[in-house]
PDB file of C-alpha atoms in Angstrom:
ATOM      1  CA  MET S 251      -0.072  -0.005  -0.118  1.00 41.00           C
ATOM      2  CA  SER S 252       1.294   3.361  -0.843  1.00 42.00           C
ATOM      3  CA  ALA S 253       2.042   5.985   1.536  1.00 43.00           C
ATOM      4  CA  THR S 254      -0.461   8.399  -0.017  1.00 50.00           C
ATOM      5  CA  LYS S 255      -3.693   7.052   0.293  1.00 55.00           C
ATOM      6  CA  SER S 256      -6.320   8.604  -1.816  1.00 64.00           C
ATOM      7  CA  THR S 257      -9.724   9.123   0.182  1.00 86.00           C
ATOM      8  CA  ALA S 258     -13.071   9.237  -1.828  1.00 92.00           C
ATOM      9  CA  ILE S 259     -15.475  12.100  -1.386  1.00 95.00           C
ATOM     10  CA  THR S 260     -19.210  11.329  -1.676  1.00 96.00           C
ATOM     11  CA  ALA S 261     -22.209  13.640  -2.428  1.00 97.00           C
ATOM     12  CA  VAL S 262     -25.683  13.618  -3.696  1.00 97.00           C
ATOM     13  CA  GLY S 263     -27.064  16.572  -6.192  1.00 97.00           C
ATOM     14  CA  ARG S 264     -30.585  16.535  -7.180  1.00 97.00           C
ATOM     15  CA  ARG S 265     -32.614  18.259  -9.939  1.00 95.00           C
ATOM     16  CA  LYS S 266     -36.319  18.059 -10.515  1.00 94.00           C
ATOM     17  CA  THR S 267     -36.755  14.281 -10.415  1.00 97.00           C
ATOM     18  CA  ALA S 268     -33.053  13.334 -11.104  1.00 97.00           C
ATOM     19  CA  SER S 269     -30.700  12.391  -8.437  1.00 97.00           C
ATOM     20  CA  ALA S 270     -26.882  11.854  -9.050  1.00 97.00           C
ATOM     21  CA  ARG S 271     -24.499  10.128  -6.390  1.00 97.00           C
ATOM     22  CA  ILE S 272     -20.901  11.330  -6.935  1.00 97.00           C
ATOM     23  CA  ARG S 273     -17.716   9.713  -5.894  1.00 96.00           C
ATOM     24  CA  LEU S 274     -14.942  12.103  -6.281  1.00 95.00           C
ATOM     25  CA  THR S 275     -11.165  11.031  -5.794  1.00 94.00           C
ATOM     26  CA  THR S 276      -7.837  12.596  -6.812  1.00 92.00           C
ATOM     27  CA  GLY S 277      -6.573  11.257 -10.123  1.00 91.00           C
ATOM     28  CA  THR S 278      -6.235  11.966 -13.907  1.00 93.00           C
ATOM     29  CA  GLY S 279      -9.573  13.633 -14.753  1.00 92.00           C
ATOM     30  CA  SER S 280     -11.577  10.752 -16.009  1.00 95.00           C
ATOM     31  CA  ILE S 281     -15.337  10.945 -15.709  1.00 95.00           C
ATOM     32  CA  SER S 282     -17.772   7.788 -15.600  1.00 97.00           C
ATOM     33  CA  ILE S 283     -21.352   8.149 -15.590  1.00 96.00           C
ATOM     34  CA  ASN S 284     -23.631   4.787 -14.963  1.00 96.00           C
ATOM     35  CA  GLY S 285     -20.806   2.950 -16.267  1.00 96.00           C
ATOM     36  CA  LYS S 286     -20.302   4.800 -19.374  1.00 96.00           C
ATOM     37  CA  PRO S 287     -17.395   7.635 -20.460  1.00 95.00           C
ATOM     38  CA  LEU S 288     -18.976  11.255 -19.924  1.00 94.00           C
ATOM     39  CA  GLU S 289     -19.039  12.206 -23.551  1.00 93.00           C
ATOM     40  CA  GLU S 290     -21.290   8.805 -24.347  1.00 95.00           C
ATOM     41  CA  TYR S 291     -23.687   9.352 -21.711  1.00 95.00           C
ATOM     42  CA  LEU S 292     -24.141  13.126 -22.295  1.00 94.00           C
ATOM     43  CA  TYR S 293     -24.205  13.302 -25.877  1.00 93.00           C
ATOM     44  CA  THR S 294     -24.301  16.710 -26.703  1.00 95.00           C
ATOM     45  CA  GLU S 295     -21.371  19.350 -25.661  1.00 96.00           C
ATOM     46  CA  ALA S 296     -24.078  21.382 -23.912  1.00 96.00           C
ATOM     47  CA  LEU S 297     -24.896  18.641 -21.569  1.00 96.00           C
ATOM     48  CA  VAL S 298     -21.106  17.887 -20.786  1.00 96.00           C
ATOM     49  CA  LYS S 299     -20.461  21.806 -20.343  1.00 96.00           C
ATOM     50  CA  SER S 300     -23.461  21.726 -17.878  1.00 95.00           C
ATOM     51  CA  ALA S 301     -22.591  18.659 -16.213  1.00 96.00           C
ATOM     52  CA  THR S 302     -18.658  19.721 -15.504  1.00 95.00           C
ATOM     53  CA  ALA S 303     -19.108  23.581 -14.853  1.00 96.00           C
ATOM     54  CA  PRO S 304     -17.886  23.138 -11.230  1.00 95.00           C
ATOM     55  CA  ILE S 305     -14.633  21.218 -11.973  1.00 95.00           C
ATOM     56  CA  ARG S 306     -13.939  24.198 -14.323  1.00 94.00           C
ATOM     57  CA  THR S 307     -14.713  26.837 -12.100  1.00 93.00           C
ATOM     58  CA  ALA S 308     -12.876  25.244  -9.251  1.00 92.00           C
ATOM     59  CA  GLY S 309      -9.726  24.671 -11.877  1.00 92.00           C
ATOM     60  CA  LEU S 310      -9.586  21.010 -11.556  1.00 92.00           C
ATOM     61  CA  GLU S 311      -9.811  19.637 -14.940  1.00 93.00           C
ATOM     62  CA  GLY S 312      -7.511  16.602 -15.112  1.00 92.00           C
ATOM     63  CA  GLN S 313      -6.931  16.695 -11.226  1.00 93.00           C
ATOM     64  CA  VAL S 314     -10.028  14.279  -9.964  1.00 94.00           C
ATOM     65  CA  ASP S 315     -11.669  11.349 -11.354  1.00 95.00           C
ATOM     66  CA  VAL S 316     -15.240  11.092 -10.755  1.00 96.00           C
ATOM     67  CA  ILE S 317     -17.764   8.195 -10.701  1.00 97.00           C
ATOM     68  CA  VAL S 318     -21.717   9.046 -11.318  1.00 97.00           C
ATOM     69  CA  LEU S 319     -24.550   6.947 -10.398  1.00 97.00           C
ATOM     70  CA  VAL S 320     -27.666   9.007 -11.610  1.00 97.00           C
ATOM     71  CA  ILE S 321     -31.209   7.883 -11.958  1.00 97.00           C
ATOM     72  CA  GLY S 322     -34.643   9.748 -13.030  1.00 96.00           C
ATOM     73  CA  GLY S 323     -35.529  12.554 -15.057  1.00 95.00           C
ATOM     74  CA  GLY S 324     -34.290  13.396 -18.512  1.00 95.00           C
ATOM     75  CA  PRO S 325     -30.791  14.478 -19.905  1.00 95.00           C
ATOM     76  CA  ASN S 326     -31.141  18.316 -18.783  1.00 96.00           C
ATOM     77  CA  GLY S 327     -32.230  17.028 -15.556  1.00 96.00           C
ATOM     78  CA  GLN S 328     -29.491  14.591 -15.016  1.00 97.00           C
ATOM     79  CA  ALA S 329     -26.883  16.954 -15.982  1.00 97.00           C
ATOM     80  CA  GLY S 330     -27.958  19.560 -13.284  1.00 97.00           C
ATOM     81  CA  ALA S 331     -28.104  16.896 -10.666  1.00 97.00           C
ATOM     82  CA  ILE S 332     -24.509  15.892 -11.576  1.00 97.00           C
ATOM     83  CA  SER S 333     -23.535  19.432 -11.768  1.00 97.00           C
ATOM     84  CA  HIS S 334     -25.115  19.774  -8.128  1.00 97.00           C
ATOM     85  CA  GLY S 335     -23.419  16.937  -6.935  1.00 97.00           C
ATOM     86  CA  LEU S 336     -20.088  17.735  -8.451  1.00 96.00           C
ATOM     87  CA  ALA S 337     -20.247  21.248  -6.537  1.00 95.00           C
ATOM     88  CA  ARG S 338     -20.944  19.857  -3.186  1.00 95.00           C
ATOM     89  CA  ALA S 339     -18.490  17.299  -3.355  1.00 95.00           C
ATOM     90  CA  ILE S 340     -15.551  19.571  -4.486  1.00 93.00           C
ATOM     91  CA  GLN S 341     -16.676  21.969  -1.849  1.00 93.00           C
ATOM     92  CA  LYS S 342     -16.346  18.937   0.736  1.00 93.00           C
ATOM     93  CA  MET S 343     -12.770  18.714  -0.733  1.00 91.00           C
ATOM     94  CA  ASN S 344     -11.876  22.103  -0.224  1.00 88.00           C
ATOM     95  CA  PRO S 345     -14.218  24.409   1.580  1.00 87.00           C
ATOM     96  CA  GLU S 346     -11.942  27.637   0.510  1.00 88.00           C
ATOM     97  CA  LEU S 347     -13.418  26.993  -2.925  1.00 81.00           C
ATOM     98  CA  ARG S 348     -16.999  28.044  -1.885  1.00 78.00           C
ATOM     99  CA  ALA S 349     -17.020  31.433  -2.858  1.00 74.00           C
ATOM    100  CA  PRO S 350     -16.283  30.555  -6.851  1.00 63.00           C
TER     101      PRO S 350
END
């Protein structure tokens, strides 16, 4: 086992009838949603940008790995729930990022 242990941060995001469970760890920037790559699950650029906005705002592109389980709602609601959950997980990881 390595000396630096990566801890997972979990959070839940909701929008309308969609609910997303987020697991955030330090890593290489991979994002999977319900077992699929980000671009495959969220099939338009607008949905990808909406869902990953908190990562860009916090400046964490390529620094965190995200595993998402999302249920309910449609594509826009799911993207909103993912964004909400990511924002909450990032805030748990570093409370100083609350202002951005």
